């Protein structure tokens, strides 16, 4: 590569300030919204149910039945999942048509409409607006979780791609923590404030609309998808600095030459592409495992464990904030370690530690009444499991979805991965209560099996992607015979051997 040794050293020490600000601008209205809307709905549960009962009584002069009230509340909560599934199925297509940055900016319309609907639900006496509003927040989250990692992965230099990609996980956990804090009674957690609490989803949207337009579109999208050479060079200079943009320009140009004449693939075309079958199988398994690995079960049991440890009911919300802070700190730690240890070490280590926690949690729940110390051991297992999840699976999964694909297959890959993730989210929410009723504390043995199988698969199949270009990673998955047959052009470009 035509870049000086000193340039490489400076590039590895710290990313360009403009690059970091662009990533923050993308994340604040992207996956921060996703995390925020997951957690912010928990605090006003009782108040919203009281509002629905009161509205029903005013309309029909009768209290709503407990069963129907539960159904209405479940509908409000599940609309987020349905919206997320819709959002992720259109996110990849929008990212090709509008660009990564353009899609993120347009996506804020859904957040603003959702905030308006949910904020107006109480003064208008229409709880139906909450259902529609949560659907729109889900669509916003689905598009964000699909497109934002695309943008981060494509604007980042190779040496910082993992750390930049961790922005997705850091801002999700930051959103969850912020939602938990804002939902405390001292802030907006009182009954009279719940419409304002749900409407605060407009704040990150406004922030992104104010900040992101100052930063460029993805350089890879500009050159490879749009053929805009000047736009790409200008974006690289702004994001990476004049001194450090030459190597990235060469990398993007190589990828463009290898993808000449190839259009962005649709999801069904990617599913039929034999050269990407192992990459596709990998992201499908990892995205399913991200929801099915037991993290939801841990949060389900958390309140029970905290009560068993003697924490008063009115203080549990503060301990829950502690779990959110724990996950956020771990995501930050993962971001600092990922370029040092690599993706494979972190995600394998995370799932291994989760497997151990599943065994310990099963034992502590089985002997909960054996000693006053056991509930505290269970609490330790809760925090250890959350730390293990944040250390690897929570953040590295999205990074691998970016790195295992080239420019023409990446949007379709995110649509497939996101669909699997949201479907698994919906599935575990539907099936998990029955698993708990049937197996009780032994449900963690199911999650033990899932985590253990994922460790074996990653160890055997997934290569380390640290400091490798997208083309090098793609060729890692090709059969050895195909790799030997791949040719090299005069500029040192490895040509993709398999059909795209």
XYZ file of C-alpha atoms in Angstrom:
500
model
C 0.000 0.000 0.000
C 1.199 3.536 -0.808
C 1.284 4.820 2.719
C 4.164 5.695 4.984
C 5.031 3.786 8.141
C 4.436 6.892 10.241
C 0.985 7.268 8.725
C 0.101 3.704 9.657
C 1.245 4.246 13.225
C -0.745 7.465 13.653
C -3.748 5.842 12.046
C -3.675 3.012 14.550
C -3.249 5.290 17.553
C -6.493 7.250 17.270
C -9.244 7.656 14.655
C -9.846 11.034 13.042
C -12.083 13.315 15.135
C -14.472 13.815 12.206
C -14.821 10.026 11.898
C -15.764 9.669 15.574
C -18.286 12.504 15.372
C -19.871 10.985 12.251
C -20.189 7.642 14.067
C -21.797 9.309 17.102
C -24.199 11.239 14.858
C -25.241 8.008 13.136
C -25.624 6.113 16.421
C -27.562 8.706 18.447
C -30.553 8.555 16.109
C -29.909 4.918 15.202
C -29.295 2.081 17.628
C -29.489 4.427 20.617
C -33.186 4.750 19.708
C -33.463 0.953 19.548
C -32.062 0.484 23.051
C -33.987 3.453 24.463
C -37.340 2.201 23.190
C -36.696 -1.312 24.512
C -36.284 -0.085 28.086
C -38.380 3.090 28.305
C -41.661 1.173 27.957
C -41.064 -0.755 31.208
C -41.366 2.119 33.703
C -44.919 3.303 32.807
C -46.461 -0.195 32.499
C -48.919 0.238 35.372
C -49.789 3.832 34.417
C -50.535 2.959 30.795
C -52.724 0.058 31.883
C -54.626 2.398 34.241
C -55.082 4.843 31.337
C -56.445 2.091 29.071
C -58.848 0.931 31.785
C -60.013 4.510 32.419
C -60.501 5.139 28.688
C -62.450 1.903 28.318
C -64.689 2.862 31.249
C -65.418 6.302 29.759
C -66.311 4.766 26.395
C -68.360 1.773 27.471
C -69.200 2.497 31.153
C -67.562 -0.744 32.231
C -64.098 -1.772 33.364
C -62.055 -3.705 30.848
C -61.490 -7.336 31.855
C -58.047 -8.235 33.184
C -57.532 -10.698 30.339
C -58.339 -8.129 27.654
C -56.217 -5.490 29.417
C -53.279 -7.908 29.362
C -53.931 -8.540 25.671
C -53.954 -4.793 24.913
C -50.711 -4.270 26.804
C -49.094 -7.261 25.090
C -50.166 -5.793 21.757
C -48.515 -2.456 22.576
C -45.285 -4.212 23.571
C -45.263 -6.683 20.647
C -45.924 -3.955 18.062
C -42.306 -2.923 18.558
C -41.163 -6.365 17.426
C -43.517 -6.393 14.440
C -42.349 -2.911 13.437
C -38.724 -3.993 13.789
C -39.307 -6.910 11.441
C -40.948 -4.588 8.888
C -38.123 -2.050 9.260
C -35.339 -4.545 8.716
C -36.995 -5.950 5.581
C -37.014 -2.508 3.949
C -33.812 -1.130 5.492
C -31.414 -2.841 3.076
C -33.378 -1.720 0.012
C -33.560 1.873 1.272
C -29.809 1.876 1.951
C -29.174 1.039 -1.714
C -31.664 3.580 -3.099
C -31.141 6.499 -0.648
C -27.636 5.715 0.585
C -26.623 4.817 4.121
C -26.669 8.382 5.419
C -29.825 9.261 3.481
C -31.676 6.285 4.940
C -30.632 7.139 8.505
C -31.876 10.707 8.085
C -35.161 9.615 6.484
C -35.655 7.043 9.233
C -36.140 9.825 11.781
C -39.580 10.491 10.286
C -40.809 7.267 11.916
C -39.420 8.298 15.327
C -40.976 11.769 15.130
C -44.386 10.427 14.087
C -44.201 7.811 16.876
C -43.353 10.480 19.472
C -46.286 12.626 18.296
C -48.771 9.738 18.407
C -47.696 8.468 21.829
C -47.575 11.979 23.276
C -51.110 12.692 22.051
C -52.595 9.394 23.273
C -53.426 10.675 26.763
C -54.913 14.123 25.904
C -57.021 12.602 23.096
C -58.071 9.555 25.141
C -57.027 7.195 22.338
C -54.893 4.302 23.579
C -54.887 3.025 19.988
C -52.318 5.739 19.236
C -49.908 3.939 21.564
C -50.218 0.780 19.472
C -49.533 2.662 16.215
C -46.751 4.679 17.865
C -44.961 1.559 19.081
C -45.256 0.095 15.580
C -43.478 3.174 14.201
C -40.766 3.017 16.867
C -40.222 -0.602 15.854
C -39.904 0.320 12.168
C -37.416 3.017 13.140
C -35.416 0.517 15.215
C -35.506 -2.135 12.480
C -34.134 0.234 9.839
C -31.522 1.600 12.256
C -30.187 -1.812 13.316
C -29.900 -2.734 9.629
C -28.393 0.448 8.145
C -26.349 2.048 10.921
C -23.804 -0.838 11.192
C -23.517 -0.660 7.381
C -22.592 3.018 7.617
C -20.130 2.523 10.491
C -18.442 -0.446 8.803
C -18.062 1.412 5.511
C -16.734 4.725 6.848
C -14.197 3.102 9.191
C -10.591 2.410 8.131
C -9.632 -1.263 8.227
C -7.520 -0.845 11.372
C -10.459 0.620 13.322
C -13.395 -1.244 11.761
C -13.991 -3.425 14.818
C -13.797 -0.576 17.333
C -16.061 1.598 15.168
C -18.495 -1.285 14.706
C -18.762 -1.579 18.480
C -20.519 1.794 18.367
C -23.669 -0.154 17.549
C -23.499 -2.161 20.785
C -22.273 0.767 22.895
C -25.158 2.990 21.838
C -27.751 0.191 22.207
C -26.652 -0.376 25.800
C -26.379 3.379 26.315
C -29.962 3.724 25.071
C -31.160 0.962 27.409
C -29.403 2.616 30.371
C -30.769 6.060 29.471
C -34.309 4.655 29.227
C -33.934 3.052 32.650
C -32.617 6.264 34.218
C -35.217 8.563 32.612
C -37.927 6.128 33.781
C -36.990 6.547 37.455
C -39.600 8.294 39.625
C -37.231 11.183 40.309
C -37.215 12.079 36.587
C -40.154 11.078 34.327
C -41.275 7.875 36.060
C -44.333 9.395 37.782
C -47.861 8.761 36.548
C -48.528 12.291 35.278
C -45.367 12.228 33.128
C -45.755 8.951 31.226
C -46.969 10.533 27.908
C -43.921 12.847 27.991
C -41.678 9.869 28.803
C -42.849 7.941 25.737
C -42.648 11.057 23.544
C -38.971 11.658 24.422
C -38.047 9.348 21.546
C -38.172 12.517 19.413
C -35.045 13.953 21.112
C -32.452 11.569 19.549
C -34.209 12.001 16.190
C -33.860 15.798 16.342
C -30.219 15.487 17.406
C -29.385 13.274 14.433
C -31.210 15.578 12.010
C -29.134 18.470 13.329
C -25.728 16.750 13.356
C -25.529 13.991 10.703
C -26.051 16.259 7.621
C -22.644 17.841 8.356
C -20.902 14.517 7.634
C -20.490 12.679 4.310
C -22.146 9.625 2.831
C -20.297 6.285 3.034
C -17.236 6.511 0.725
C -17.727 2.889 -0.384
C -21.333 3.601 -1.336
C -20.292 6.714 -3.274
C -17.609 4.959 -5.340
C -18.875 1.388 -5.713
C -22.629 1.965 -5.872
C -22.780 5.451 -7.392
C -19.471 5.732 -9.259
C -18.849 9.138 -7.652
C -15.041 9.305 -7.589
C -14.765 12.920 -6.457
C -17.450 12.462 -3.787
C -15.626 9.404 -2.444
C -12.261 11.198 -2.250
C -13.838 14.198 -0.535
C -15.603 11.933 1.999
C -12.372 10.037 2.733
C -10.459 13.265 3.324
C -13.108 14.528 5.733
C -13.434 11.229 7.622
C -9.824 10.000 7.655
C -7.772 13.144 7.107
C -5.730 14.047 4.030
C -2.664 12.081 5.176
C -4.449 8.814 5.915
C -6.967 8.431 3.085
C -4.720 6.934 0.360
C -4.716 3.375 1.713
C -8.504 3.332 2.135
C -8.950 4.731 -1.374
C -6.819 1.884 -2.780
C -8.822 -0.704 -0.823
C -12.177 0.671 -2.035
C -10.907 0.906 -5.619
C -9.753 -2.723 -5.520
C -13.153 -3.835 -4.291
C -14.853 -1.758 -6.989
C -12.709 -3.407 -9.704
C -13.619 -6.855 -8.416
C -17.323 -5.976 -8.357
C -17.384 -4.274 -11.757
C -20.695 -4.917 -13.476
C -22.208 -6.586 -10.389
C -25.333 -4.977 -8.935
C -26.429 -5.062 -5.303
C -28.045 -8.409 -4.589
C -31.555 -8.983 -3.337
C -31.944 -11.254 -0.266
C -33.249 -14.185 -2.330
C -30.301 -13.806 -4.734
C -27.889 -13.896 -1.796
C -29.587 -17.025 -0.451
C -28.919 -18.709 -3.822
C -25.270 -17.548 -3.964
C -23.061 -20.565 -3.259
C -19.941 -18.424 -2.768
C -21.546 -16.797 0.288
C -23.257 -19.813 1.840
C -20.905 -20.197 4.835
C -20.952 -16.465 5.552
C -24.745 -16.509 5.358
C -25.066 -19.568 7.588
C -22.707 -17.915 10.093
C -24.675 -14.675 10.430
C -28.004 -16.535 10.569
C -26.764 -18.726 13.441
C -25.120 -15.832 15.309
C -28.138 -13.530 14.994
C -30.515 -16.277 16.148
C -28.196 -17.134 19.036
C -28.012 -13.462 20.059
C -31.677 -13.668 21.094
C -31.844 -17.356 22.081
C -28.728 -17.489 24.287
C -30.540 -16.803 27.573
C -30.002 -13.048 28.008
C -33.775 -12.501 28.024
C -34.161 -15.256 30.640
C -31.588 -13.541 32.853
C -33.534 -10.276 32.782
C -36.751 -12.247 33.421
C -35.275 -13.810 36.567
C -33.464 -10.654 37.704
C -36.374 -9.159 39.706
C -36.994 -12.491 41.455
C -33.308 -12.819 42.349
C -33.122 -9.266 43.660
C -36.189 -9.852 45.857
C -34.686 -13.098 47.182
C -31.538 -11.185 48.085
C -33.645 -8.900 50.291
C -33.741 -5.803 48.090
C -36.996 -3.848 48.719
C -39.480 -3.647 45.819
C -39.167 0.133 45.557
C -35.381 -0.157 45.199
C -35.308 -2.860 42.501
C -35.562 -0.277 39.709
C -32.247 1.187 40.870
C -30.566 -2.223 40.823
C -31.994 -2.727 37.319
C -30.246 0.500 36.321
C -27.102 -1.191 37.650
C -27.563 -4.070 35.198
C -27.934 -1.560 32.369
C -24.762 0.253 33.470
C -22.996 -3.107 33.691
C -23.886 -3.958 30.075
C -22.911 -0.475 28.868
C -19.493 -0.606 30.559
C -18.861 -4.061 29.093
C -19.696 -2.830 25.581
C -17.185 0.005 26.040
C -14.590 -2.504 27.284
C -15.243 -4.738 24.276
C -14.769 -1.710 22.014
C -11.333 -1.090 23.512
C -10.274 -4.751 23.333
C -11.618 -5.802 19.938
C -8.713 -4.525 17.829
C -6.248 -6.029 20.295
C -7.772 -9.482 20.907
C -9.779 -9.872 17.695
C -13.389 -10.785 16.982
C -13.077 -14.559 17.281
C -11.488 -14.499 20.744
C -14.104 -12.124 22.159
C -17.217 -13.836 20.794
C -15.919 -17.331 21.610
C -14.889 -16.216 25.095
C -18.236 -14.494 25.647
C -20.264 -17.577 24.756
C -17.941 -19.813 26.815
C -18.408 -17.646 29.908
C -22.186 -17.597 29.299
C -22.173 -21.405 29.181
C -20.419 -21.519 32.561
C -22.899 -18.974 33.977
C -25.817 -21.135 32.781
C -24.491 -24.062 34.823
C -23.877 -21.915 37.913
C -27.251 -20.177 37.626
C -29.066 -23.517 37.395
C -27.302 -24.672 40.568
C -27.934 -21.480 42.555
C -31.633 -21.391 41.559
C -31.990 -25.076 42.506
C -30.558 -24.449 45.979
C -31.950 -20.934 46.486
C -33.219 -21.675 50.000
C -30.240 -23.735 51.148
C -28.335 -20.761 52.555
C -28.734 -16.971 52.880
C -25.607 -16.649 50.725
C -27.089 -18.418 47.677
C -29.318 -15.493 46.502
C -26.227 -13.297 46.443
C -24.421 -15.919 44.356
C -27.401 -15.815 41.988
C -27.063 -12.018 41.807
C -23.399 -12.462 40.925
C -24.427 -14.872 38.157
C -26.884 -12.287 36.768
C -24.161 -9.647 36.468
C -21.579 -12.175 35.212
C -23.938 -13.354 32.469
C -24.680 -9.772 31.367
C -20.943 -8.976 31.368
C -20.195 -12.082 29.282
C -22.930 -11.190 26.777
C -21.665 -7.620 26.394
C -18.061 -8.767 26.108
C -18.640 -10.690 22.884
C -22.040 -11.739 21.481
C -23.706 -8.384 22.145
C -21.269 -6.388 20.021
C -19.222 -8.670 17.783
C -22.255 -10.219 16.042
C -23.081 -6.989 14.179
C -19.434 -6.417 13.277
C -19.169 -9.869 11.705
C -22.332 -9.225 9.697
C -20.535 -6.206 8.211
C -17.175 -7.889 7.662
C -18.193 -11.233 6.161
C -19.746 -9.651 3.050
C -18.700 -7.407 0.181
C -20.402 -4.209 -0.949
C -22.962 -5.820 -3.261
C -24.068 -8.473 -0.766
C -23.877 -6.534 2.515
C -27.321 -4.796 2.431
C -29.070 -8.092 1.627
C -27.061 -9.815 4.367
C -28.269 -7.244 6.900
C -31.862 -7.734 5.777
C -31.572 -11.511 6.277
C -29.629 -11.231 9.560
C -32.004 -8.594 10.911
C -35.075 -10.626 9.965
C -33.650 -13.651 11.786
C -32.798 -11.488 14.818
C -36.254 -9.904 15.070
C -38.030 -13.214 14.436
C -35.931 -14.834 17.190
C -36.767 -11.861 19.457
C -40.475 -12.458 18.798
C -40.122 -16.245 19.141
C -38.349 -16.139 22.506
C -40.924 -13.655 23.816
C -43.715 -16.008 22.755
C -42.189 -19.323 23.832
C -40.046 -18.359 26.816
C -42.868 -18.210 29.420
C -43.828 -21.785 28.518
C -40.184 -22.910 28.758
C -39.969 -21.397 32.258
C -43.262 -22.995 33.360
C -42.218 -26.383 32.006
C -38.548 -26.486 33.038
C -38.371 -23.809 35.740
C -34.722 -23.168 36.671
C -33.611 -25.983 34.349
C -34.491 -23.780 31.376
C -30.887 -22.570 31.535
C -29.741 -26.018 30.434
C -31.413 -25.266 27.071
C -29.432 -22.029 26.844
C -26.292 -23.905 27.905
C -26.710 -26.191 24.880
C -27.207 -23.212 22.528
C -24.166 -21.313 23.833
C -21.956 -24.422 23.724
C -22.943 -25.267 20.135
C -22.231 -21.690 19.024
C -18.736 -21.888 20.589
C -17.989 -25.095 18.652
C -19.289 -23.613 15.372
C -17.269 -20.396 15.694
C -14.115 -22.330 16.590
C -14.430 -24.638 13.567
C -15.854 -22.339 10.870
C -15.383 -18.609 11.500
C -11.957 -17.086 10.673
C -10.431 -14.125 12.476
C -11.302 -10.944 10.547
C -9.132 -8.416 12.407
C -7.083 -6.139 10.101
C -8.307 -7.904 6.956
C -9.975 -6.237 3.992
C -13.469 -7.295 2.929
C -11.986 -9.117 -0.084
C -9.503 -11.048 2.070
C -12.282 -12.091 4.440
C -14.475 -13.177 1.513
C -11.656 -15.361 0.144
C -11.123 -16.958 3.582
C -14.509 -18.665 3.155
C -13.785 -20.003 -0.331
C -12.627 -23.633 -0.802
C -8.845 -23.990 -0.799
C -8.884 -25.101 -4.449
C -10.717 -21.909 -5.433
C -8.317 -19.747 -3.433
C -5.343 -21.289 -5.261
C -7.038 -20.581 -8.573
C -7.712 -16.932 -7.747
C -5.564 -14.581 -9.780
C -3.742 -11.383 -8.892
C -3.709 -8.318 -11.138
C -0.855 -5.900 -11.630
C -1.914 -3.685 -8.726
C -1.916 -6.599 -6.334
C -5.699 -7.028 -6.285
C -6.914 -10.481 -5.330
C -9.759 -11.328 -7.655
C -12.827 -12.980 -6.192
C -12.796 -16.579 -7.337
C -16.433 -17.458 -6.716
C -19.395 -15.959 -8.536
C -21.024 -13.037 -6.772
